[in-house]
Short mmCIF file of C-alpha atoms in Angstrom, two decimals:
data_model
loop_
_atom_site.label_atom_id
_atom_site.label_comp_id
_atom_site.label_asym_id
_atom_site.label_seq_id
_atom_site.Cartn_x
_atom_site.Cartn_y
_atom_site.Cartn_z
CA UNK A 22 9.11 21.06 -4.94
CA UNK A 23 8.06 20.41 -1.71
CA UNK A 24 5.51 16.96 -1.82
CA UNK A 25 8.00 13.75 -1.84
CA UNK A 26 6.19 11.02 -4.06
CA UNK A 27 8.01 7.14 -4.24
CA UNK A 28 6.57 3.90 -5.77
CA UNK A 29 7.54 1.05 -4.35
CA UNK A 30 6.51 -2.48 -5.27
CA UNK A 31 4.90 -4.34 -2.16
CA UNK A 32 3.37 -7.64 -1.32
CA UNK A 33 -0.44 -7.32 -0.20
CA UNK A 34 -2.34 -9.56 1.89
CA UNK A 35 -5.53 -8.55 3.13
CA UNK A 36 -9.18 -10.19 4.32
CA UNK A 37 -10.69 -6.70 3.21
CA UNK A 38 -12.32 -6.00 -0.31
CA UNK A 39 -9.08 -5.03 -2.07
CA UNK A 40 -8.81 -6.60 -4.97
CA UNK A 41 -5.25 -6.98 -5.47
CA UNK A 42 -4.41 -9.55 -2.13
CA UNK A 43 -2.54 -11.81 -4.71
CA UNK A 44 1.25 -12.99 -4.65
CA UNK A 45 2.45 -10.78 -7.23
CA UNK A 46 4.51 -7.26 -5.97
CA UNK A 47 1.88 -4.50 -6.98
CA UNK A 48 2.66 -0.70 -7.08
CA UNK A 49 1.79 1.05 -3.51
CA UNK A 50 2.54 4.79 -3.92
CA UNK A 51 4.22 7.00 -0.73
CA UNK A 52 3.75 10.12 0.15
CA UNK A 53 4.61 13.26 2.03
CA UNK A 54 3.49 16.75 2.14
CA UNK A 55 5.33 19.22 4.45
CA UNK A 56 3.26 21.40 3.83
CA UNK A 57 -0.43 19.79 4.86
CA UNK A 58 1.59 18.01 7.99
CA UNK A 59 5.15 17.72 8.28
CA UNK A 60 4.64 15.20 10.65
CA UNK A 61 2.61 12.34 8.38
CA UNK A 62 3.39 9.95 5.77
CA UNK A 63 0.69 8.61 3.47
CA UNK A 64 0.52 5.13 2.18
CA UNK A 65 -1.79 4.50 -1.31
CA UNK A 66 -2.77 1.29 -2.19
CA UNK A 67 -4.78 0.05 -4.99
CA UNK A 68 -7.74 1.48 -5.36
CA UNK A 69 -9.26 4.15 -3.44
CA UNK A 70 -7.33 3.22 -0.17
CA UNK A 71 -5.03 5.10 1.43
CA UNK A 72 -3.60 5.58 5.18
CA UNK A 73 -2.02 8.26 6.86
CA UNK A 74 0.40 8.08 9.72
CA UNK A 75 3.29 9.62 11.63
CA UNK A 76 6.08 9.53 9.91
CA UNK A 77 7.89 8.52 13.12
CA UNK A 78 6.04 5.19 13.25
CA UNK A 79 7.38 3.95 9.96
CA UNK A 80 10.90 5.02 10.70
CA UNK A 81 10.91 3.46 14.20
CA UNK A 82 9.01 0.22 12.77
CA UNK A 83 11.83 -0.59 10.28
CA UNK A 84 13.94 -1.15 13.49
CA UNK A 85 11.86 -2.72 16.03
CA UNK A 86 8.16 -3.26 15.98
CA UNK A 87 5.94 -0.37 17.09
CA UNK A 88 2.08 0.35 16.57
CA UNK A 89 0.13 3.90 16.61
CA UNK A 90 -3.58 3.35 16.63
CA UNK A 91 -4.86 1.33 13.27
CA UNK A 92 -1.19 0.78 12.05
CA UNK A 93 1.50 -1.65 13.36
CA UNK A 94 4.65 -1.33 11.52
CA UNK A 95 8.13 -4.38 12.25
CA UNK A 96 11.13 -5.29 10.59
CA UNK A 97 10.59 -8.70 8.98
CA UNK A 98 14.21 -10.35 8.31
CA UNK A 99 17.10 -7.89 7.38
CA UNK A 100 15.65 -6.74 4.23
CA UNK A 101 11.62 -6.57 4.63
CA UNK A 102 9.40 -4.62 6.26
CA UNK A 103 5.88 -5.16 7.17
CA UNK A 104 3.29 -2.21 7.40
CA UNK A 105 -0.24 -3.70 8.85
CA UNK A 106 -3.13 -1.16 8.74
CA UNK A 107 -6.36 -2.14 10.53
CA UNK A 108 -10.24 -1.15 9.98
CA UNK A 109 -13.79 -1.82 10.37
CA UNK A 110 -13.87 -3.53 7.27
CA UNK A 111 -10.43 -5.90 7.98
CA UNK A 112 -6.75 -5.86 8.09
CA UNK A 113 -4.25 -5.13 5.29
CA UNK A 114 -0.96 -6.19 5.38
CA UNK A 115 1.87 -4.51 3.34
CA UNK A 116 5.24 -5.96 2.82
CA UNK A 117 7.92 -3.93 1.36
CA UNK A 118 11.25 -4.46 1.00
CA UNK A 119 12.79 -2.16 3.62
CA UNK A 120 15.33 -0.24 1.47
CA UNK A 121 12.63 1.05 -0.25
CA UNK A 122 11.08 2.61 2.37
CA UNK A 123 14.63 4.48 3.94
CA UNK A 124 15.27 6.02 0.61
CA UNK A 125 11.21 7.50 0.97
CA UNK A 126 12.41 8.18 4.22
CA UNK A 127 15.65 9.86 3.42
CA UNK A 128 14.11 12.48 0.78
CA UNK A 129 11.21 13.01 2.72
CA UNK A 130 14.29 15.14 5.69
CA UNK A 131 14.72 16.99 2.54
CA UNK A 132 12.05 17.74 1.24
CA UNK A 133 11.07 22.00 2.93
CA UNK A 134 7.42 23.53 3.01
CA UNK A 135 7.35 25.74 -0.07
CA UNK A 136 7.14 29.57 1.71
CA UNK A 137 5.21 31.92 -0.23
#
């Protein structure tokens, strides 16, 4: 098994047509397939939206803030971190809690491309 799939629960606050910018922690799924690019992490949030960046930028932004094109990624506080994507149609921000996103991180240096 080569894809690495983690829920975490995050925090959404956007001025875009998600539906789901409330207070409560909401299911945000995270992805990534060595096999389509072993270089890119995908972030799904509610509804039809999803984003896909380096993987590189998520482990560098839990450490010190960083930005790659449409997604800015800091450290908020010792156990948070904020993922910010940016579009035509607004800005989504995404806080998780950080732990979460090093133990996607961890299995995704083990996960191999299936060889066939």
């Amino acid at each position: 098994m080569s894809v690495v799939e983690q829920y975490a629960r995050a925090h959404i606050v956007t001025d875009t047509d998600i539906a789901v910018a409330e207070p409560e922690a909401v299911p945000v799924v995270l992805r990534y397939d060595p096999d389509t690019d072993p270089r890119a992490v995908r972030v799904g949030l509610p509804g039809p939206h999803e984003w896909t960046f380096q993987r590189e930028l998520l482990e560098r932004g839990l450490r010190a803030p960083v930005e790659a094109g449409d997604v800015r990624v800091w450290p908020c506080g010792r156990v948070q971190a904020v993922v910010e994507f940016h579009s035509a149609k607004g800005v989504s921000v995404v806080q998780f809690e950080s732990k979460a996103l090093l133990r996607f991180l961890r299995r995704t240096y083990t996960a191999t491309p299936v060889r066939g």
